[in-house]
Amino acid sequence: MRFEPTQWIAEDPDPDTRAELEALVRAADGGDEDARADLADRFRGTLEFGTAGLRGAMGGGPMRMNRVVVMRAAAGLAAYVQDTRPADQGPGLVVIGYDARHKSERFARDTAAVMTGAGLAAAVLPRPLPTPVLAFAIRHLGAAAGVMVTASHNPPQDNGYKVYLGDGSQIVPPADAQIAERIAAVGPLKTVPTPEDGWTVLGEDVVAAYLDRAVGVVAPDGPREVSTVYTPLHGVGLRTLLAAFDRAGFPAPAVVPSQAEPDPDFPTVAFPNPEEPGAMDLAFETARAHRPDLVIANDPDADRCAVAVPDPAAPGGWRMLRGDELGALLAVHLVRRGAAVPGRDTFAASIVSSSLLSKIAARAGLGYADTLTGFKWISRVPGLRYGYEEALGYCVDPAGVRDKDGITAALLIAELAADLKRDSRTLGDLLDELALTHGLHATDQLSARVADLSLIGAAMERLRAHPPTELADLAVTGVDDLAAGSAELPPTDGLRYRLAGPGVDGARVVVRPSGTEPKLKCYLEAVVPVPEPSALPQARAAAAELLAALKRDLATAAGI
């Protein structure tokens, strides 16, 4: 559907975006070429609804996140719920959560109004809360669907709209396309009923229920002596994480003071993502003052968890664990604690994550599954006991939260660190043990952020037209074009290369466009054998050299 600026302005209930568009139209009519280009970009189509829901920059017009876009999305979702819900089950409940970004609460209230106007029951979480609380609430309350208003770790100018169905998992095809069809069929906004009340604002009891479930991921009689520094990166994780640590019996973390409270402008970081360079600098500064055992960070909606450990050889004395390292540590802890049952339970990871998890599962007699990127796929693995992806996402209690959960992951890693500390060991010691058992699984990422999205398509086209036969002096022994799909994986835009050569027990590269950011992402893994403890430093050096060479050669092959 195409929209005209005058039509859009007339329907827009938000005085901020309405005034913004009116100023752009006046400037464009007056001959301002920048205004004309901006206006054309905002009206070149509509923000695409997909498996990630909606995500984009805030502003007026159909290609931005705003109240009109949100209300139309809510109307389409309401129609989908009504069309797919059995008639004998009565009107469905839609639970709505929101983070602390600009206009998140307003978008949540608009969604509740649209759901109520459509004849559905709507319930809004009591305050800005982590995404996993919303994912938990869907199943806890028996809802037909859920919405989380969040842009996760995106820049401050963005917001988003994440949709879950009644099983507590994010939407996957064909539901995304079916919802998108209903959004496109929504008529003028004045035809969408939006009452001023009629929905429920939930109380703190739903948060308490989540916390009761969350603390169950740690053993009630386990060790608790571990000191931590914590940062929510200006997001919504603080109150929930502190409450979870208190209920579980862990000492209260020292909180990075300048990042403790929610702030939608994220003033101390360039990008509010613990993986980004510089994002953890203030946490490390706090750690140098407190000398804790661990540094823990959540992203702004607290569905991801990052961990850093003391390392005298690292700049500033602290080293961030890679997502794959933390993923392996949590898996081993669950196995050794007897929390995963051989022959019944399954571990899962996305195809861009390390292959180490498959070896941990096999050694423990557990099932294992590879999935496409995203917890919308991981959470649907039959018999799932634990799943993770390298981008700091961990699902340690799929029966409670069928999504990544940065709060429960933080609890579990704190328990593991306390358990190791009791035996005068560290997380680094356990990683060394895993390298001796399975080989050193070294991973890294090459990521190219672009202003022009066509550059990503051009890079993928170039790799398909001219596939590399060698990377980092390793032979490319197999290429999978993931767009073709397979018996194990639905089709997705991506390429996977398998490599072999002397000195490695295999290597792998996966290239794919990001689903949530304007990035081309390349995921690298090299497995280096470690015959004895004394060989660890040499293995690490060899792996680092190999990953650097893979980055260099892949950048050349992709033209990025």
XYZ file of C-alpha atoms in Angstrom:
560
model
C 0.000 0.000 0.000
C 1.272 3.457 -0.921
C 0.643 6.456 1.294
C 0.770 10.164 0.505
C 2.216 12.646 3.021
C -1.000 14.673 3.309
C -3.044 11.523 3.930
C -0.564 10.280 6.514
C -0.421 13.619 8.338
C -4.209 13.758 8.530
C -4.294 10.345 10.249
C -1.308 10.781 12.558
C -2.456 11.107 16.214
C 1.046 12.089 17.397
C 1.646 15.866 17.393
C 5.424 15.345 17.325
C 5.597 13.288 14.138
C 2.768 15.270 12.557
C 4.691 18.526 13.034
C 7.880 16.846 11.809
C 6.217 15.782 8.553
C 4.472 19.117 8.056
C 7.841 20.890 8.344
C 9.384 18.473 5.836
C 6.539 19.014 3.357
C 6.895 22.813 3.626
C 10.648 22.603 3.125
C 10.281 20.236 0.177
C 7.648 22.466 -1.423
C 10.045 25.364 -0.979
C 12.724 23.607 -3.013
C 14.857 22.090 -0.235
C 16.455 19.057 -1.938
C 17.467 17.406 1.364
C 13.886 17.645 2.585
C 12.627 16.179 -0.687
C 15.043 13.252 -0.378
C 14.092 12.665 3.255
C 10.391 12.780 2.433
C 10.849 10.413 -0.492
C 12.712 7.956 1.736
C 9.986 8.028 4.384
C 7.270 7.331 1.795
C 9.046 4.910 -0.540
C 7.115 1.993 0.946
C 6.110 0.692 4.350
C 8.264 -0.629 7.186
C 8.358 -4.363 6.520
C 6.795 -6.704 9.053
C 8.664 -10.010 9.330
C 9.809 -12.651 11.787
C 11.569 -9.913 13.773
C 8.300 -7.958 13.825
C 9.082 -4.304 13.143
C 12.262 -2.390 13.838
C 13.487 0.930 12.533
C 14.290 4.567 13.149
C 11.685 6.701 14.899
C 9.943 9.445 12.936
C 6.934 10.278 10.812
C 5.937 8.326 7.707
C 5.342 4.674 6.792
C 9.065 3.802 6.667
C 9.628 4.874 10.289
C 8.527 3.658 13.716
C 5.624 5.797 14.910
C 2.129 5.576 16.333
C 0.431 5.111 12.968
C 2.711 2.206 12.019
C 2.259 0.630 15.456
C -1.531 0.946 15.449
C -1.786 -0.530 11.967
C 0.484 -3.413 13.041
C -1.647 -3.974 16.126
C -4.824 -4.028 14.014
C -3.283 -6.606 11.689
C -2.154 -8.762 14.612
C -5.610 -8.511 16.194
C -7.207 -9.720 12.958
C -4.751 -12.619 12.786
C -5.462 -13.687 16.377
C -9.206 -13.557 15.765
C -8.968 -15.436 12.459
C -6.798 -18.238 13.851
C -8.258 -18.655 17.343
C -10.864 -21.433 17.729
C -14.317 -19.952 18.223
C -15.042 -22.037 21.327
C -12.076 -20.518 23.203
C -13.603 -17.067 23.470
C -11.774 -13.769 22.956
C -8.024 -14.156 23.253
C -5.722 -12.294 25.593
C -2.805 -10.259 24.226
C -0.068 -9.365 26.734
C 1.987 -6.261 25.986
C 5.357 -5.271 27.399
C 7.649 -2.339 26.721
C 11.152 -1.106 27.439
C 12.299 2.433 28.322
C 13.013 3.734 24.816
C 11.417 6.886 23.478
C 7.657 6.359 23.018
C 7.764 2.665 24.013
C 5.070 3.093 26.661
C 2.915 5.104 24.230
C 3.217 2.351 21.604
C 2.256 -0.245 24.227
C -0.860 1.723 25.241
C -1.831 2.202 21.588
C -1.519 -1.541 21.064
C -3.712 -2.231 24.094
C -6.327 0.212 22.767
C -6.405 -1.435 19.334
C -6.666 -4.933 20.829
C -9.482 -3.828 23.115
C -11.279 -2.101 20.252
C -11.046 -5.300 18.210
C -12.807 -7.298 20.931
C -9.732 -8.982 22.380
C -8.617 -8.808 25.995
C -5.416 -6.832 26.518
C -3.042 -6.680 29.478
C -0.053 -4.355 29.768
C 2.942 -5.092 31.988
C 3.113 -2.723 34.982
C 6.251 -0.796 33.967
C 9.246 -0.966 31.616
C 10.542 -4.518 32.037
C 12.922 -6.987 30.389
C 11.757 -8.818 27.292
C 11.979 -12.232 29.033
C 9.334 -11.097 31.550
C 6.948 -10.555 28.636
C 7.860 -13.913 27.078
C 7.210 -15.587 30.443
C 3.905 -13.766 30.983
C 2.420 -15.045 27.717
C 2.456 -18.667 28.865
C 1.945 -17.843 32.537
C -1.314 -16.024 31.726
C -2.427 -18.335 28.910
C -2.375 -15.549 26.336
C -3.073 -15.990 22.639
C -0.267 -13.610 21.685
C 2.211 -11.128 23.081
C 3.889 -7.932 21.950
C 7.134 -6.463 23.236
C 7.865 -2.867 22.290
C 11.667 -2.775 22.123
C 14.573 -2.267 19.759
C 16.836 -4.363 21.996
C 20.440 -3.178 21.505
C 19.823 -0.934 18.477
C 20.899 2.752 18.509
C 18.844 5.323 20.495
C 16.918 6.594 17.466
C 15.346 3.164 16.858
C 12.364 1.348 18.274
C 10.707 -1.947 17.460
C 7.733 -4.249 17.827
C 8.367 -7.926 18.586
C 5.458 -10.390 18.275
C 4.957 -13.721 20.051
C 2.208 -16.282 19.689
C 0.540 -18.261 22.464
C 3.315 -20.846 22.744
C 5.576 -18.075 24.047
C 7.884 -18.156 21.011
C 8.490 -15.397 18.493
C 6.668 -15.701 15.184
C 8.091 -17.692 12.267
C 6.813 -18.262 8.712
C 4.075 -18.463 7.642
C 2.618 -16.464 10.557
C 4.746 -13.419 9.754
C 3.458 -13.208 6.184
C -0.126 -13.858 7.302
C 0.071 -11.036 9.847
C 1.714 -8.765 7.253
C -1.190 -9.442 4.851
C -3.680 -8.365 7.499
C -1.671 -5.228 8.278
C -1.717 -4.319 4.583
C -5.497 -4.818 4.551
C -6.113 -2.332 7.377
C -8.130 0.593 6.063
C -7.951 4.235 7.140
C -6.838 4.574 10.745
C -10.130 6.233 11.670
C -11.828 2.870 10.978
C -9.703 1.181 13.695
C -11.493 1.468 17.065
C -9.173 2.769 19.813
C -11.055 3.136 23.092
C -9.430 5.128 25.867
C -9.721 2.300 28.407
C -10.895 -1.266 28.809
C -7.568 -3.074 29.095
C -5.786 -4.314 32.226
C -2.566 -2.960 33.644
C -0.980 -5.930 35.356
C 0.390 -5.727 38.885
C 3.793 -6.608 40.271
C 2.567 -10.162 40.899
C 3.455 -11.095 37.301
C 7.022 -9.898 37.926
C 7.114 -11.883 41.166
C 5.953 -14.986 39.294
C 8.739 -14.502 36.763
C 11.306 -14.114 39.548
C 10.036 -17.227 41.318
C 10.563 -19.150 38.109
C 13.913 -17.508 37.342
C 15.604 -18.415 40.630
C 14.699 -22.030 39.982
C 17.484 -22.252 37.396
C 20.084 -22.437 40.191
C 20.348 -25.260 42.720
C 18.855 -24.236 46.067
C 21.813 -25.636 48.005
C 24.556 -24.464 45.626
C 27.412 -22.111 46.479
C 26.715 -18.394 46.421
C 30.058 -16.754 47.224
C 30.765 -14.753 44.093
C 31.340 -11.024 43.676
C 30.092 -9.215 40.590
C 29.926 -5.849 38.893
C 26.779 -5.299 36.828
C 25.636 -2.859 34.165
C 22.216 -2.714 32.502
C 23.641 -0.297 29.875
C 20.932 2.310 30.565
C 18.267 -0.335 29.978
C 15.538 -1.980 32.045
C 17.434 -4.870 33.612
C 18.544 -3.389 36.937
C 15.553 -3.935 39.242
C 14.814 -7.388 37.870
C 18.395 -8.635 38.042
C 18.984 -7.272 41.552
C 15.744 -8.883 42.717
C 16.723 -12.190 41.105
C 20.166 -12.181 42.719
C 18.631 -11.344 46.098
C 16.000 -14.106 45.881
C 18.609 -16.629 44.798
C 20.913 -15.701 47.685
C 23.788 -14.158 45.726
C 25.560 -11.062 47.062
C 24.261 -7.865 45.475
C 26.358 -6.790 42.488
C 28.184 -3.490 42.455
C 26.297 -1.501 39.814
C 27.951 0.840 37.313
C 26.411 4.081 38.623
C 26.316 6.137 35.432
C 24.539 3.322 33.531
C 22.178 2.107 36.257
C 18.944 3.910 35.420
C 17.004 3.621 32.145
C 17.893 6.378 29.690
C 16.568 6.184 26.114
C 19.451 8.334 24.862
C 22.123 5.869 26.109
C 24.503 8.775 26.813
C 27.616 6.834 27.828
C 27.844 4.420 24.891
C 28.028 4.772 21.114
C 25.886 1.634 20.710
C 24.054 0.061 23.692
C 25.361 -3.410 22.907
C 27.962 -5.082 25.163
C 29.590 -6.578 22.062
C 30.401 -3.161 20.597
C 33.840 -1.591 21.203
C 33.809 0.738 24.203
C 30.409 -0.324 25.535
C 31.970 -2.062 28.549
C 34.611 0.556 29.374
C 32.740 1.991 32.374
C 31.985 -1.505 33.663
C 35.679 -2.355 33.550
C 36.497 0.925 35.290
C 34.088 -0.032 38.073
C 35.568 -3.525 38.189
C 39.086 -2.175 38.690
C 37.793 -0.363 41.776
C 35.833 -3.332 43.196
C 37.986 -6.292 42.013
C 35.030 -8.692 41.519
C 35.099 -12.256 40.230
C 32.910 -11.371 37.239
C 31.527 -8.452 35.272
C 27.985 -9.049 34.017
C 26.099 -6.895 31.518
C 22.645 -7.017 30.003
C 21.646 -5.269 26.819
C 18.885 -2.610 27.151
C 15.947 -5.049 27.144
C 17.900 -7.598 29.219
C 17.367 -10.590 26.975
C 21.128 -10.899 26.346
C 23.892 -11.493 28.850
C 27.580 -10.625 28.559
C 30.325 -11.708 30.948
C 33.917 -10.564 31.455
C 36.594 -12.223 33.567
C 39.844 -10.976 35.138
C 42.787 -11.366 32.768
C 46.119 -9.670 33.509
C 47.122 -10.019 29.863
C 44.045 -8.155 28.584
C 43.958 -4.364 28.162
C 42.693 -2.953 31.458
C 42.878 -6.352 33.130
C 39.499 -7.675 31.955
C 38.540 -9.913 29.046
C 35.086 -10.222 27.545
C 34.069 -13.820 27.044
C 32.872 -14.503 23.554
C 29.253 -15.565 23.269
C 30.384 -19.016 22.203
C 32.611 -19.365 25.275
C 29.776 -18.455 27.617
C 27.462 -20.751 25.670
C 29.792 -23.697 26.219
C 30.310 -22.897 29.920
C 26.579 -22.794 30.644
C 26.075 -26.078 28.767
C 28.794 -27.896 30.704
C 27.424 -26.556 33.981
C 23.946 -27.888 33.188
C 25.421 -31.271 32.271
C 27.572 -31.566 35.391
C 24.741 -30.472 37.637
C 22.557 -33.220 36.212
C 20.061 -30.699 34.854
C 19.971 -32.329 31.402
C 18.730 -35.902 30.985
C 20.592 -38.149 28.493
C 18.344 -39.733 25.897
C 15.583 -37.202 26.499
C 16.898 -33.651 26.444
C 18.343 -31.720 23.520
C 20.808 -28.857 23.249
C 20.576 -26.479 20.293
C 22.520 -23.617 18.765
C 22.205 -21.446 15.692
C 24.275 -22.319 12.640
C 26.493 -19.278 13.217
C 27.454 -20.449 16.714
C 30.377 -22.681 17.646
C 30.297 -26.403 16.893
C 31.597 -27.043 20.414
C 28.083 -27.363 21.831
C 27.386 -30.355 19.577
C 30.446 -32.124 21.013
C 29.469 -31.334 24.600
C 25.989 -32.741 23.922
C 27.317 -35.878 22.237
C 29.715 -36.602 25.106
C 26.832 -36.244 27.579
C 24.454 -38.459 25.579
C 22.137 -35.569 24.775
C 20.426 -34.727 21.521
C 21.676 -31.796 19.469
C 20.126 -29.582 16.789
C 21.386 -26.765 14.547
C 18.864 -24.040 13.745
C 18.672 -20.848 11.753
C 19.728 -17.686 13.556
C 17.273 -16.424 16.156
C 15.464 -17.804 19.166
C 12.274 -18.004 17.163
C 13.930 -21.140 15.723
C 15.941 -22.350 18.720
C 12.903 -22.270 21.024
C 10.987 -24.621 18.717
C 13.483 -27.504 18.854
C 11.669 -30.605 20.195
C 12.849 -31.611 23.656
C 14.904 -28.439 24.064
C 16.686 -28.209 27.410
C 19.195 -25.491 26.551
C 19.881 -23.314 23.534
C 22.133 -20.425 22.707
C 23.430 -18.249 19.912
C 26.789 -16.521 19.736
C 25.255 -13.019 19.953
C 25.031 -13.356 23.758
C 21.619 -15.030 23.777
C 20.967 -17.961 26.157
C 17.821 -19.935 26.895
C 18.528 -21.873 30.097
C 14.891 -22.549 31.075
C 12.827 -23.125 27.929
C 9.890 -24.454 29.954
C 9.625 -21.023 31.585
C 10.812 -18.612 28.913
C 10.917 -19.746 25.290
C 13.318 -17.020 24.300
C 16.740 -15.751 25.257
C 16.840 -14.509 28.825
C 19.684 -12.391 30.159
C 18.475 -12.578 33.774
C 18.456 -16.372 34.142
C 21.703 -16.639 32.186
C 23.307 -14.233 34.672
C 22.066 -16.339 37.593
C 23.424 -19.538 36.098
C 26.865 -18.125 35.271
C 27.087 -16.673 38.787
C 26.330 -20.123 40.191
C 28.986 -21.707 37.989
C 31.590 -19.108 39.002
C 30.765 -19.655 42.683
C 31.002 -23.421 42.223
C 34.427 -23.117 40.598
C 35.606 -20.545 43.158
C 34.849 -22.992 45.965
C 37.388 -25.321 44.349
C 39.899 -22.488 43.711
C 39.149 -22.584 39.990
C 37.890 -20.021 37.474
C 35.815 -19.882 34.316
C 39.095 -19.647 32.400
C 40.248 -22.936 33.930
C 37.055 -24.624 32.742
C 37.517 -23.221 29.233
C 41.041 -24.680 29.196
C 39.619 -28.039 30.246
C 37.127 -27.928 27.377
C 39.912 -27.114 24.911
C 41.905 -30.132 26.083
C 38.862 -32.397 25.771
C 37.395 -31.172 22.480
C 40.054 -28.982 20.858
C 40.273 -25.203 21.004
C 37.155 -23.848 19.298
C 38.140 -20.286 18.436
C 35.481 -17.993 16.984
C 35.343 -14.434 15.718
C 33.140 -12.202 13.598
C 33.641 -9.842 10.691
C 30.838 -7.298 10.609
C 30.332 -4.507 8.062
C 27.772 -1.790 8.900
C 26.458 0.000 5.797
C 24.430 3.112 5.077
C 23.299 1.708 1.712
C 21.524 -1.662 2.114
C 22.168 -2.500 -1.547
C 25.836 -3.036 -0.644
C 24.862 -6.087 1.400
C 23.017 -7.642 -1.530
C 25.954 -6.848 -3.803
C 28.377 -8.598 -1.450
C 26.192 -11.711 -1.301
C 25.828 -11.702 -5.087
C 29.585 -11.382 -5.505
C 30.255 -14.369 -3.217
C 27.700 -16.484 -5.081
C 29.064 -15.507 -8.492
C 32.711 -15.922 -7.509
C 32.906 -18.372 -4.597
C 36.326 -18.554 -2.935
C 38.203 -21.835 -3.281
C 40.643 -21.021 -0.484
C 40.570 -18.850 2.644
C 43.543 -18.328 4.985
C 45.467 -21.035 3.107
C 42.726 -23.536 3.949
C 40.901 -25.304 1.146
C 37.166 -24.691 0.834
C 35.898 -28.279 0.896
C 32.189 -27.511 0.800
C 29.782 -24.652 0.189
C 26.136 -24.547 1.299
C 23.886 -21.875 -0.180
C 21.413 -21.596 2.666
C 18.902 -19.857 0.392
C 18.133 -23.276 -1.092
C 17.045 -24.710 2.275
C 17.474 -28.344 3.299
C 15.756 -31.134 5.182
C 17.165 -29.657 8.407
C 16.896 -25.923 7.763
C 14.328 -23.631 6.114
C 15.727 -21.369 3.391
C 17.502 -18.187 4.468
C 19.852 -15.750 2.778
C 23.280 -17.040 3.731
C 26.367 -18.954 2.665
C 28.304 -21.546 4.671
C 31.848 -22.614 3.827
C 33.605 -25.656 5.255
C 37.391 -25.564 5.255
C 40.216 -28.005 5.914
C 43.984 -27.930 6.022
C 47.059 -28.763 8.080
C 47.084 -27.805 11.751
C 43.318 -27.616 12.219
C 40.535 -30.067 12.976
C 38.282 -28.105 10.664
C 37.133 -24.536 10.125
C 33.872 -22.871 9.120
C 32.631 -19.543 7.799
C 28.993 -18.385 7.597
C 28.036 -15.155 5.806
C 24.575 -13.598 6.161
C 22.809 -10.240 6.243
C 21.726 -9.205 9.740
C 18.007 -9.503 10.355
C 17.818 -6.490 12.680
C 20.610 -4.081 11.675
C 22.104 -2.731 8.418
C 25.055 -5.106 8.608
C 26.668 -7.932 6.680
C 27.849 -10.468 9.229
C 30.497 -13.138 8.778
C 30.956 -15.773 11.480
C 34.279 -17.599 11.711
C 35.342 -20.738 13.573
C 38.617 -22.648 13.634
C 39.228 -25.798 15.695
C 42.847 -26.288 16.756
C 43.910 -29.537 18.485
C 45.392 -29.249 21.988
C 47.283 -32.459 22.867
C 48.416 -31.327 26.341
C 48.080 -28.333 28.685
C 51.451 -26.909 27.689
C 50.220 -26.635 24.090
C 47.395 -24.218 24.967
C 49.344 -20.953 24.417
C 50.584 -22.129 21.043
C 47.070 -23.262 20.055
C 45.629 -19.885 20.998
C 48.269 -18.041 19.003
C 47.709 -20.281 15.981
C 43.931 -19.831 16.208
C 44.215 -16.034 16.490
C 46.484 -15.907 13.437
C 44.130 -18.135 11.466
C 41.029 -16.096 12.360
C 42.798 -12.867 11.381
C 43.708 -14.400 8.010
C 40.141 -15.623 7.506
C 38.847 -12.097 8.175
C 41.273 -10.573 5.704
C 40.603 -13.054 2.895
C 36.846 -13.048 3.411
C 36.679 -9.245 3.340
C 38.502 -9.321 0.022
C 36.245 -12.038 -1.410
C 33.071 -10.182 -0.353
C 34.356 -6.758 -1.341
C 33.681 -5.224 2.096
